[in-house]
Amino acid sequence: MSLNPEIPDLAPAEAPRGETAAIETLQLWFDGEVMSHESARVPLTTHALHYGSGVFEGIRSYATVDGGAAVFRLPEHLQRMRLGAAAFGADFDVVLAQEATLQVLRANHHRDAYIRPLLWFGTGGLALDVGSLTQHLMVASLPWKSHLGEHRQRLSVSPFRRNRSAALPPLKLCGGYVNSILAKREASARGFDEAMFVDDDGFVVECSAENVFLVKAGRVTAVEHADALPGITRATLVELTGAQSRPVALDELLDADEVFVCGTSAEVASVAAIDGREFAAAPLTRELQAHYAGIVRGRESRFSSWLTHV
Ligand code: PMP
């Protein structure tokens, strides 16, 4: 099983696993209105469709132990989206997006869900200057179940290089995901679950949609790289484990006791192999998976500030 199987019509780049949603009955928020997914329409001359001129987020909500639901680290996701919007000079109202997210979850009666906000440039021309184009915002949610720890991932070092941050800021800009799509396709064609990017100097960057960690002699290290997305799950796990964040060469990663990858959709996923290198059971990763699962479901009150109740 891959981290990134596709879902008909709505297929988040980084991957919801799990249920196929009944798309026709889903509600989404589009430019200020809650409407059915089916009735939302955009013109074929939409700028973002041609050039990837948009920015998105991948966010999770979870059913919580108190019987309700909460979005995990919603403000952090929306702040990152604001940075992506700013790269295009687009306006992004974090408060509006937060309200839209809660509205769409309530409209769909979703608790365990994957949330996809997207801001994009619409119509007004197909030249590359986006300043005068229409801007749009939508927020969709898909029902989603956690599969934490169910499948250990088989990674392969990608023949593709990651987008350099000097060429494309490591934010969730739509067009930048073509790089991930190509790498992912190539790894899947060779029978792997996921592609891992390594740079020209042999340093690990990240996977197509996850950040990378290693465990050696009980110490946790978070792979740091200027070309990698500053992951919110990564920051969460650094805080939980006290991991050292630093550059890691591929040789060091292959020599680790445990490797795991993390992301909003992947959560904490144990790595079974990187190409021919197999990793045995991963006790510390398993512990961390359980800890993370408890926190996102509101079992630990000291992390309650990370939850936005729906
Ligand atoms: N790297 C990339 C390229 C991603 O798309 C993602 C998923 N957003 C991640 C890392 C993990 O980031 P986060 O934990 O914020 O979801």
Short mmCIF file of C-alpha atoms in Angstrom, two decimals, residues 96-261:
data_model
loop_
_atom_site.label_atom_id
_atom_site.label_comp_id
_atom_site.label_asym_id
_atom_site.label_seq_id
_atom_site.Cartn_x
_atom_site.Cartn_y
_atom_site.Cartn_z
CA LEU A 96 -11.61 33.64 6.94
CA ALA A 97 -9.82 30.40 5.99
CA GLN A 98 -10.06 29.15 9.57
CA GLU A 99 -13.80 29.87 9.64
CA ALA A 100 -14.26 28.24 6.21
CA THR A 101 -12.45 25.11 7.45
CA LEU A 102 -14.72 24.76 10.46
CA GLN A 103 -17.82 25.46 8.37
CA VAL A 104 -17.00 22.77 5.82
CA LEU A 105 -16.27 20.17 8.51
CA ARG A 106 -19.60 20.94 10.15
CA ALA A 107 -21.47 20.91 6.83
CA ASN A 108 -20.03 17.48 5.99
CA HIS A 109 -20.38 16.16 9.57
CA HIS A 110 -16.76 15.08 9.32
CA ARG A 111 -14.67 14.22 12.37
CA ASP A 112 -11.79 12.10 11.01
CA ALA A 113 -11.10 14.07 7.86
CA TYR A 114 -8.50 15.41 5.50
CA ILE A 115 -8.91 19.11 4.80
CA ARG A 116 -7.76 20.75 1.60
CA PRO A 117 -7.72 24.55 1.36
CA LEU A 118 -6.64 25.91 -2.03
CA LEU A 119 -6.07 29.48 -3.13
CA TRP A 120 -5.63 30.05 -6.83
CA PHE A 121 -5.50 32.60 -9.60
CA GLY A 122 -8.49 32.44 -11.90
CA THR A 123 -9.32 34.47 -14.95
CA GLY A 124 -8.27 37.76 -16.51
CA GLY A 125 -5.53 36.58 -18.86
CA LEU A 126 -2.98 33.91 -19.52
CA ALA A 127 0.15 36.04 -19.31
CA LEU A 128 2.50 35.32 -16.42
CA ASP A 129 1.82 38.48 -14.47
CA VAL A 130 -0.78 37.41 -11.91
CA GLY A 131 -1.40 40.85 -10.39
CA SER A 132 -4.64 41.58 -12.23
CA LEU A 133 -6.19 38.10 -12.14
CA THR A 134 -9.15 36.99 -10.05
CA GLN A 135 -8.24 35.19 -6.82
CA HIS A 136 -10.23 32.34 -5.35
CA LEU A 137 -10.30 30.26 -2.23
CA MET A 138 -11.90 26.92 -1.57
CA VAL A 139 -11.79 24.50 1.35
CA ALA A 140 -12.81 20.85 0.89
CA SER A 141 -12.90 18.04 3.43
CA LEU A 142 -12.77 14.31 2.80
CA PRO A 143 -13.67 11.60 5.31
CA TRP A 144 -10.46 10.02 6.45
CA LYS A 145 -9.29 7.29 8.77
CA SER A 146 -5.90 7.02 10.39
CA HIS A 147 -3.78 4.05 9.48
CA LEU A 148 -0.97 4.89 11.83
CA GLY A 149 1.63 2.21 11.83
CA GLU A 150 -0.27 -0.21 9.63
CA HIS A 151 2.17 -0.31 6.79
CA ARG A 152 5.91 0.14 6.89
CA GLN A 153 7.12 2.12 3.91
CA ARG A 154 9.62 1.01 1.28
CA LEU A 155 11.50 4.05 0.01
CA SER A 156 13.79 4.46 -2.94
CA VAL A 157 16.34 7.21 -3.56
CA SER A 158 14.94 9.19 -6.46
CA PRO A 159 16.88 9.84 -9.66
CA PHE A 160 15.07 13.22 -9.60
CA ARG A 161 16.49 16.18 -7.70
CA ARG A 162 14.24 18.22 -5.40
CA ASN A 163 13.21 21.72 -6.51
CA ARG A 164 15.98 23.99 -5.22
CA SER A 165 14.75 26.57 -2.73
CA ALA A 166 16.63 29.19 -4.76
CA ALA A 167 14.38 28.30 -7.71
CA LEU A 168 11.12 27.69 -5.87
CA PRO A 169 10.49 28.44 -2.19
CA PRO A 170 9.78 25.22 -0.26
CA LEU A 171 6.11 26.04 0.35
CA LYS A 172 2.99 24.36 -0.84
CA LEU A 173 2.87 26.10 -4.22
CA CYS A 174 0.77 24.03 -6.63
CA GLY A 175 3.22 23.97 -9.55
CA GLY A 176 6.06 22.81 -7.32
CA TYR A 177 4.27 19.50 -6.78
CA VAL A 178 5.02 18.40 -10.35
CA ASN A 179 8.49 17.59 -9.00
CA SER A 180 6.95 15.29 -6.36
CA ILE A 181 4.55 13.72 -8.86
CA LEU A 182 7.35 12.76 -11.25
CA ALA A 183 9.51 11.34 -8.47
CA LYS A 184 6.60 9.43 -6.98
CA ARG A 185 5.61 7.99 -10.36
CA GLU A 186 9.14 6.83 -10.98
CA ALA A 187 9.46 5.16 -7.55
CA SER A 188 6.03 3.47 -7.91
CA ALA A 189 6.98 2.12 -11.33
CA ARG A 190 9.90 0.35 -9.65
CA GLY A 191 7.61 -1.10 -6.98
CA PHE A 192 8.44 1.27 -4.10
CA ASP A 193 5.97 3.12 -1.90
CA GLU A 194 7.71 6.44 -1.90
CA ALA A 195 10.54 8.47 -3.46
CA MET A 196 13.22 10.06 -1.29
CA PHE A 197 15.12 13.04 -2.66
CA VAL A 198 18.89 13.31 -2.11
CA ASP A 199 20.87 16.37 -3.25
CA ASP A 200 24.00 16.58 -5.47
CA ASP A 201 26.23 16.36 -2.39
CA GLY A 202 24.57 13.21 -1.05
CA PHE A 203 22.44 14.88 1.62
CA VAL A 204 18.91 13.71 2.28
CA VAL A 205 16.25 16.31 1.45
CA GLU A 206 12.78 14.80 2.04
CA CYS A 207 10.28 12.46 0.41
CA SER A 208 7.69 13.45 -2.17
CA ALA A 209 5.31 14.43 0.66
CA GLU A 210 7.03 13.69 3.97
CA ASN A 211 9.98 14.80 6.05
CA VAL A 212 12.57 12.26 7.19
CA PHE A 213 13.89 11.29 10.65
CA LEU A 214 16.42 8.75 11.88
CA VAL A 215 17.03 7.01 15.19
CA LYS A 216 20.53 5.91 16.16
CA ALA A 217 21.45 4.53 19.59
CA GLY A 218 18.17 5.87 21.00
CA ARG A 219 18.76 9.43 19.75
CA VAL A 220 16.31 10.99 17.31
CA THR A 221 17.54 13.24 14.49
CA ALA A 222 15.35 15.30 12.17
CA VAL A 223 16.78 15.64 8.67
CA GLU A 224 17.23 19.33 7.89
CA HIS A 225 17.58 20.69 4.37
CA ALA A 226 17.01 24.09 2.80
CA ASP A 227 15.05 22.55 -0.09
CA ALA A 228 12.62 20.63 2.16
CA LEU A 229 9.18 21.82 3.19
CA PRO A 230 9.21 23.01 6.81
CA GLY A 231 6.77 20.32 7.89
CA ILE A 232 4.33 20.90 10.70
CA THR A 233 4.41 17.23 11.70
CA ARG A 234 8.21 17.46 11.69
CA ALA A 235 8.12 20.47 14.03
CA THR A 236 5.65 18.60 16.25
CA LEU A 237 7.90 15.54 16.48
CA VAL A 238 11.00 17.65 17.11
CA GLU A 239 9.17 19.19 20.04
CA LEU A 240 7.98 15.82 21.35
CA THR A 241 11.30 14.00 21.06
CA GLY A 242 13.83 16.81 21.51
CA ALA A 243 15.32 15.60 18.22
CA GLN A 244 18.37 17.38 16.92
CA SER A 245 17.65 19.04 13.57
CA ARG A 246 20.64 18.93 11.24
CA PRO A 247 21.79 17.95 7.73
CA VAL A 248 22.09 14.17 7.25
CA ALA A 249 24.03 12.41 4.49
CA LEU A 250 22.43 9.38 2.83
CA ASP A 251 25.22 7.14 4.23
CA GLU A 252 24.31 8.18 7.76
CA LEU A 253 20.61 7.53 7.13
CA LEU A 254 21.36 4.05 5.81
CA ASP A 255 23.40 3.36 8.94
CA ALA A 256 20.54 4.30 11.31
CA ASP A 257 18.73 1.84 13.61
CA GLU A 258 15.32 3.20 12.58
CA VAL A 259 14.09 5.59 9.91
CA PHE A 260 10.65 7.14 9.82
CA VAL A 261 8.90 9.69 7.66
#
